[in-house]
XYZ file of C-alpha atoms in Angstrom:
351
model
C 0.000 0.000 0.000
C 0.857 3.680 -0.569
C 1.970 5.366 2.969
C -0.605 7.950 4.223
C 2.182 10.344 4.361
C 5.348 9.560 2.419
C 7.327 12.521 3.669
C 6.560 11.658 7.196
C 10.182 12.012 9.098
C 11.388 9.405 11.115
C 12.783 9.306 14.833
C 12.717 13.062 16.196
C 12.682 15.268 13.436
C 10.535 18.207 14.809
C 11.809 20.903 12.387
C 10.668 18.577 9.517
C 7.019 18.252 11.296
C 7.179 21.716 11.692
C 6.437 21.489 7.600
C 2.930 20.531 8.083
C 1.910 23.815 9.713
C 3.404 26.247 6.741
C 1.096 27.980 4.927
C 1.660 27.113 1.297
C -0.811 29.407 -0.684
C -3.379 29.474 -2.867
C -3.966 25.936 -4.380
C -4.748 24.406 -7.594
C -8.599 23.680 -8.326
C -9.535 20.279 -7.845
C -10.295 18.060 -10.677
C -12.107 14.880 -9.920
C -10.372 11.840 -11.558
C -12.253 10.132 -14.438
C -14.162 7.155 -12.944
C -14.982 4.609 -15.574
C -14.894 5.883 -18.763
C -17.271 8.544 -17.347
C -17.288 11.960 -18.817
C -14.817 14.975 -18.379
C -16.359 18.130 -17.269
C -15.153 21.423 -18.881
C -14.330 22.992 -15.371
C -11.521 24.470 -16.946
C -13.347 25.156 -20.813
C -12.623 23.635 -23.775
C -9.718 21.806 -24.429
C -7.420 20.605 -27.634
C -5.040 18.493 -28.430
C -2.621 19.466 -31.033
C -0.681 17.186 -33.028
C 1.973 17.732 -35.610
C 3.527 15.717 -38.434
C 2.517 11.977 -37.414
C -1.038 10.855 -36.287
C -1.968 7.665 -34.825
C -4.047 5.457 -33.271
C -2.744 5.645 -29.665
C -4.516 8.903 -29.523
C -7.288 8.505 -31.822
C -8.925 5.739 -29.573
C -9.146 7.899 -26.295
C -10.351 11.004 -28.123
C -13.468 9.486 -29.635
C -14.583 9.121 -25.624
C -14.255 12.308 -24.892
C -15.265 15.935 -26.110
C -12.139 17.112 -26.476
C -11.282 19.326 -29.991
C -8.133 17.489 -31.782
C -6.291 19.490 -34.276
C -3.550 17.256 -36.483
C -1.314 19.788 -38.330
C 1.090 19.091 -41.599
C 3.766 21.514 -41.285
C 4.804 21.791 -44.289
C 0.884 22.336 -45.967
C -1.394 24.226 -43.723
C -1.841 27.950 -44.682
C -2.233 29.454 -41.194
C 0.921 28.008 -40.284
C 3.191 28.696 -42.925
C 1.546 32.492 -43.449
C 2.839 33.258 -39.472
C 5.749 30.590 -38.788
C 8.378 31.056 -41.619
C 10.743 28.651 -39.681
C 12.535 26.041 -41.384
C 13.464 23.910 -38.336
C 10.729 21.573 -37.500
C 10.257 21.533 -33.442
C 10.685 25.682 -33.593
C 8.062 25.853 -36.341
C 5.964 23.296 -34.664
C 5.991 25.516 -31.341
C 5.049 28.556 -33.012
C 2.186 26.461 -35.098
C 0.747 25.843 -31.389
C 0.871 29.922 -30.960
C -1.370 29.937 -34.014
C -4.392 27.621 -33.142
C -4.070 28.608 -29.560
C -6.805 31.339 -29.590
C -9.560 28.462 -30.917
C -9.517 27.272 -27.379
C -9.165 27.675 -23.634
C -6.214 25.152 -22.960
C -4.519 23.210 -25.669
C -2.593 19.979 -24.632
C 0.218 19.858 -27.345
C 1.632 16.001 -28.240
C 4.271 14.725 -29.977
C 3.772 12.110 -32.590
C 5.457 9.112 -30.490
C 2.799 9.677 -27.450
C 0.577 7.321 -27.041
C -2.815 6.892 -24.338
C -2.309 3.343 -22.280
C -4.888 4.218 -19.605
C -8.226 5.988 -21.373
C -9.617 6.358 -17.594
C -8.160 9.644 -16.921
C -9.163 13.472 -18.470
C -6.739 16.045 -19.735
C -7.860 18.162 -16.986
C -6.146 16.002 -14.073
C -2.982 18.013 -14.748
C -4.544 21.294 -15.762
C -3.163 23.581 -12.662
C -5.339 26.996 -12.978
C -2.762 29.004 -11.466
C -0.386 29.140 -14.247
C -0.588 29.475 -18.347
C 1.852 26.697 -19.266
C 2.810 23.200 -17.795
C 6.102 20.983 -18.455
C 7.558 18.186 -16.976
C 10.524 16.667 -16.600
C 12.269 14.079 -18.531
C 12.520 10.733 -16.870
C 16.072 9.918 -17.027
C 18.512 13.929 -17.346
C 15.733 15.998 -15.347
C 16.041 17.608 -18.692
C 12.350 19.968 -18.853
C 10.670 18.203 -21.619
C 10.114 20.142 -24.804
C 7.545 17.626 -26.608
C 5.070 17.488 -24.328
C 3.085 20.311 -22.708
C -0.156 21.850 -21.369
C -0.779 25.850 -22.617
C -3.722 28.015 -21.496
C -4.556 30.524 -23.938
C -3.580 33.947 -22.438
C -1.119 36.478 -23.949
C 2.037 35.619 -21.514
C 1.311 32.359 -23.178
C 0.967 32.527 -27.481
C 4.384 34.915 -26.726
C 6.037 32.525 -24.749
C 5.228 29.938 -27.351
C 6.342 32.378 -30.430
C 10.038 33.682 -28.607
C 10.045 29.894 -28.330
C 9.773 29.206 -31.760
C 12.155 32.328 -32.909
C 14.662 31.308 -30.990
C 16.147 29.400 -34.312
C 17.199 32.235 -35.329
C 19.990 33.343 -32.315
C 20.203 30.022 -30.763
C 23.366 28.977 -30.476
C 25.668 27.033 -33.037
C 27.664 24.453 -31.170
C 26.088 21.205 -29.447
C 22.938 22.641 -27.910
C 19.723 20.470 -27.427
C 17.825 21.986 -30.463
C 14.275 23.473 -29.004
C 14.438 21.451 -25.913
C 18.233 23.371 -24.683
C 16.029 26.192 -25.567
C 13.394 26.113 -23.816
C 15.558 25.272 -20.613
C 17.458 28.843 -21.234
C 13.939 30.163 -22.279
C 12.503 29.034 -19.130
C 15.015 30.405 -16.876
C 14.614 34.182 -18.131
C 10.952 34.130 -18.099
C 10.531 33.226 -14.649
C 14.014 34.926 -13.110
C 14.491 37.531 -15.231
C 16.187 39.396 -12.454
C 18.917 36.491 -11.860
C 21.605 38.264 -14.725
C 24.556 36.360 -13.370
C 22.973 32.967 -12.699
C 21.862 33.178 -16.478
C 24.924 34.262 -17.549
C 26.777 31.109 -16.155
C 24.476 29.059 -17.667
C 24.684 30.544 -21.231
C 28.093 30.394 -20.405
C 28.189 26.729 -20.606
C 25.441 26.142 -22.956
C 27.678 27.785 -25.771
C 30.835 24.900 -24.294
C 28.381 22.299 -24.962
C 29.992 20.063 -27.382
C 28.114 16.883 -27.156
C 25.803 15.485 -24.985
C 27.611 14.890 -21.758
C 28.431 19.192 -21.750
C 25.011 19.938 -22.567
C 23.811 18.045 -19.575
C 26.141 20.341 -17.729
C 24.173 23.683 -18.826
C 20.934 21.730 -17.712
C 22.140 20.900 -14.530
C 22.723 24.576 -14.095
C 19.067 25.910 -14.711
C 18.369 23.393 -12.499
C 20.247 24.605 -9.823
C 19.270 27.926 -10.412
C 15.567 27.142 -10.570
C 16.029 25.592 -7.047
C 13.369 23.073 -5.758
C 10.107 25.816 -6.753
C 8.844 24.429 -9.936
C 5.800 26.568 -9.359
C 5.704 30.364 -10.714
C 2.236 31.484 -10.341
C 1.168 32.888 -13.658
C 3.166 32.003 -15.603
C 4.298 28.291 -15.382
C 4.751 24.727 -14.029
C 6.961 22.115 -14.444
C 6.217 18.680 -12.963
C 8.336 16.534 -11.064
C 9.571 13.519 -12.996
C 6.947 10.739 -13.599
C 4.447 13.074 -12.352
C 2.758 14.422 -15.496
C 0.085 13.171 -17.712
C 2.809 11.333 -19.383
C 6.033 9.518 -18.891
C 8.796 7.507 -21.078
C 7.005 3.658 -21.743
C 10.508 1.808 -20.925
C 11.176 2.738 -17.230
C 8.635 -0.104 -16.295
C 9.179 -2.316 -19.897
C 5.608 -0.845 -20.693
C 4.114 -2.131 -17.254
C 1.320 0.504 -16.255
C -0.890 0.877 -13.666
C -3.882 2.869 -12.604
C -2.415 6.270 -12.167
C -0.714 5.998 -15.415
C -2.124 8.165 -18.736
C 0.132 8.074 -21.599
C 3.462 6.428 -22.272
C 5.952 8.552 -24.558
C 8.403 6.565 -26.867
C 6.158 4.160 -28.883
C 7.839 5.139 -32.189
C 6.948 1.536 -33.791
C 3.026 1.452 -35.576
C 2.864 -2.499 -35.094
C 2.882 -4.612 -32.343
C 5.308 -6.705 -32.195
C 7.447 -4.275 -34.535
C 11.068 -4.739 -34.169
C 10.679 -7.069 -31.076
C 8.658 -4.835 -29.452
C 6.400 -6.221 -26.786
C 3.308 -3.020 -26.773
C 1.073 -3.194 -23.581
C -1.496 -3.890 -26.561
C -2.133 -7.160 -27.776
C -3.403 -5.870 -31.327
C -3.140 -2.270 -32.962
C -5.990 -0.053 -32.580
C -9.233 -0.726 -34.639
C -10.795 2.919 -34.499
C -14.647 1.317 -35.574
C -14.066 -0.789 -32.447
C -13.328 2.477 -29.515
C -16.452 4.016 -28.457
C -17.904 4.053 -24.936
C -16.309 2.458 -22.038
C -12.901 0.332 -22.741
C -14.527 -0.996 -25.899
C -11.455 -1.287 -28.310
C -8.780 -1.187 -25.975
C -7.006 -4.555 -25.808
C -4.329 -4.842 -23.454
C -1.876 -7.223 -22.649
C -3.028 -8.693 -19.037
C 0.846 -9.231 -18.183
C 1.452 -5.497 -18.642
C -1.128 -4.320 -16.245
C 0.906 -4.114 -12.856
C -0.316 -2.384 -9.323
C 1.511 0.202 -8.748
C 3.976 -0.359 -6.040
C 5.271 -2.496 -8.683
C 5.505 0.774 -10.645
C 7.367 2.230 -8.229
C 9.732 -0.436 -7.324
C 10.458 -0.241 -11.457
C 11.086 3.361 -11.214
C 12.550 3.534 -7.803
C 15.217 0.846 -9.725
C 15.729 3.019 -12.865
C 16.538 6.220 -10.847
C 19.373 4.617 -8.944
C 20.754 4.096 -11.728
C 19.800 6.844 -13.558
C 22.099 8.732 -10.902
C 24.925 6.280 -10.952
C 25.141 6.959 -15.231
C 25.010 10.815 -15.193
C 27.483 12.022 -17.289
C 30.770 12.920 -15.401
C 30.566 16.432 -16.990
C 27.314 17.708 -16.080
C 28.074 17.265 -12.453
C 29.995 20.914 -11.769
C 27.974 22.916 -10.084
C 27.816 26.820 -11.364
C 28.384 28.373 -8.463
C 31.489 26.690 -7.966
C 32.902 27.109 -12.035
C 31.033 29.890 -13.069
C 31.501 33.934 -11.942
C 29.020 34.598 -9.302
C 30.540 38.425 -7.909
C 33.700 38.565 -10.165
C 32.191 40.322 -12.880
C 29.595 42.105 -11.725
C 30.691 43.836 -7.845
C 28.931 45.871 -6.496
C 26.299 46.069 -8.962
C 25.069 42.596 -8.840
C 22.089 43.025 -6.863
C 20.667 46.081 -8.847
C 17.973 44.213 -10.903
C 16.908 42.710 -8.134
């Protein structure tokens, strides 16, 4: 069984029970979980999901029981994209393609093609937090924010968020640097510390030494040092914890889900059984077949685990997660980087 209260200290702790009796602020707005197919109520409007490049069936099951809008874009042929997003790098021009549908709705849940739905019993609106504009997570295995994935409301702060996204192919840097997803780490950090001119600095700093992917994980160990434990900036974004969002990486737990589990990411193959792949599906998706309930959803009984079996998967993979970390992105920035040198006495003033 789960504990009642995982962060419970042991022996005599009192300053760490002395947690319980903070006042943490105004919290989200509860969202009841989906109970048997049942229906998702717009509590928070109406909702999208945008897709770009690839469709498939992994999605297309789970939308036809619910009301949610879907919106599949080609990049390369729709007119309101290409008339506002002149980019020629495909995740950039796929960011600012979000910007452009964005007004049609009230949030927009943006996918990418290899995302897949293994448990329909869940709505969108489970990880909708209504104090912010835009939700991330991060990656399973680097703590990496995830740039694939994400939940945007549509309010100003956000379609300009998501179009200095997208334009950043045109200053980002030139050496080894992540593409949109080393972007969106630097992007992140400005938005929500704009203040912070010397942390940011020491992290540009080493994103422009990144030569492969071992120095690259050294600039995103830095934003998240900087970022510190928060992951919550009220109004503007959120980034959950790893595992936590609507969706996590399918080989952590070899495709084992459980209950609290939504979609898997990763499922590039279209066939079961493609390339030795053993899907938590026994057969692909007949579309005719999902309407109400679990009709058309045919899982693989084996792959169906509780989930303290989950956890004891994932609890495995992030020891050694930590004990593979590349040797390089473990400086910390406050220890390599300038923190007074360059900027005494005036390194306070934009704070």
């Amino acid at each position: 069984n789960i504990p009642q209260n995982i962060f419970e200290p042991e022996g005599d702790d009192d300053h760490m029970k002395m947690l319980d009796q903070v006042e943490l602020g105004q919290r989200r707005k509860h969202y009841p979980k989906r109970k048997n197919m049942g229906k998702c109520p717009p509590l928070f409007g109406n909702v999208t999901v945008f897709v770009a490049a690839v469709e498939s069936s992994y999605k297309t099951c789970y939308l036809k029981s619910v009301n949610y809008a879907f919106v599949f874009v080609n990049l390369d042929t729709d007119e309101r994209v290409n008339k506002n997003c002149k980019h020629d790098q495909l995740f950039f021009k796929k960011h600012c393609a979000a910007s452009v549908y964005l007004p049609d709705t009230d949030w927009m849940l943006v996918l990418d093609a290899d995302a897949g739905v293994v448990n329909p019993n869940h709505c969108i609106e489970e990880w909708i937090d209504d104090r912010v504009d835009i939700i991330f997570y991060e990656r399973s295995f680097n703590w990496e924010i995830a740039s694939g994935n994400y939940l945007v409301k549509n309010t100003p702060f956000a379609r300009e968020f998501l179009r200095k996204w997208g334009d950043w192919q045109y200053i980002q840097p030139s050496n080894w640097n992540g593409a949109d997803n080393g972007v969106l780490q630097m992007h992140i950090l400005q938005t929500v510390l704009p203040e912070a001119k010397a942390e940011i600095k020491a992290c540009d700093n080493i994103w422009h030494r990144g030569q492969g992917y071992g120095t690259y994980m050294n600039f995103v160990t830095c934003v998240k040092v900087m970022l510190g434990a928060n992951r919550l900036f009220p109004g503007k974004l959120r980034i959950y914890r790893r595992v936590h969002g609507w969706i996590r990486d399918a080989y952590l737990t070899d495709d084992g889900w459980s209950e609290y589990d939504f979609m898997m990411h990763g499922w590039k193959a279209q066939e079961v059984g493609a390339a030795g792949w053993v899907s938590p599906f026994t057969k692909m998706f007949n579309v005719s077949e999902c309407e109400s309930g679990y009709s058309g959803w045919n899982w693989r009984n084996e792959k169906r685990i509780p989930v303290q079996e989950v956890r004891r998967r994932l609890a495995n993979f992030e020891k050694a997660a930590g004990k593979t970390f590349p040797k390089e992105a473990r400086d910390l920035p406050y220890l390599t980087e300038p923190d007074i040198g360059e900027c005494y006495p005036h390194c306070d003033d934009r704070t």
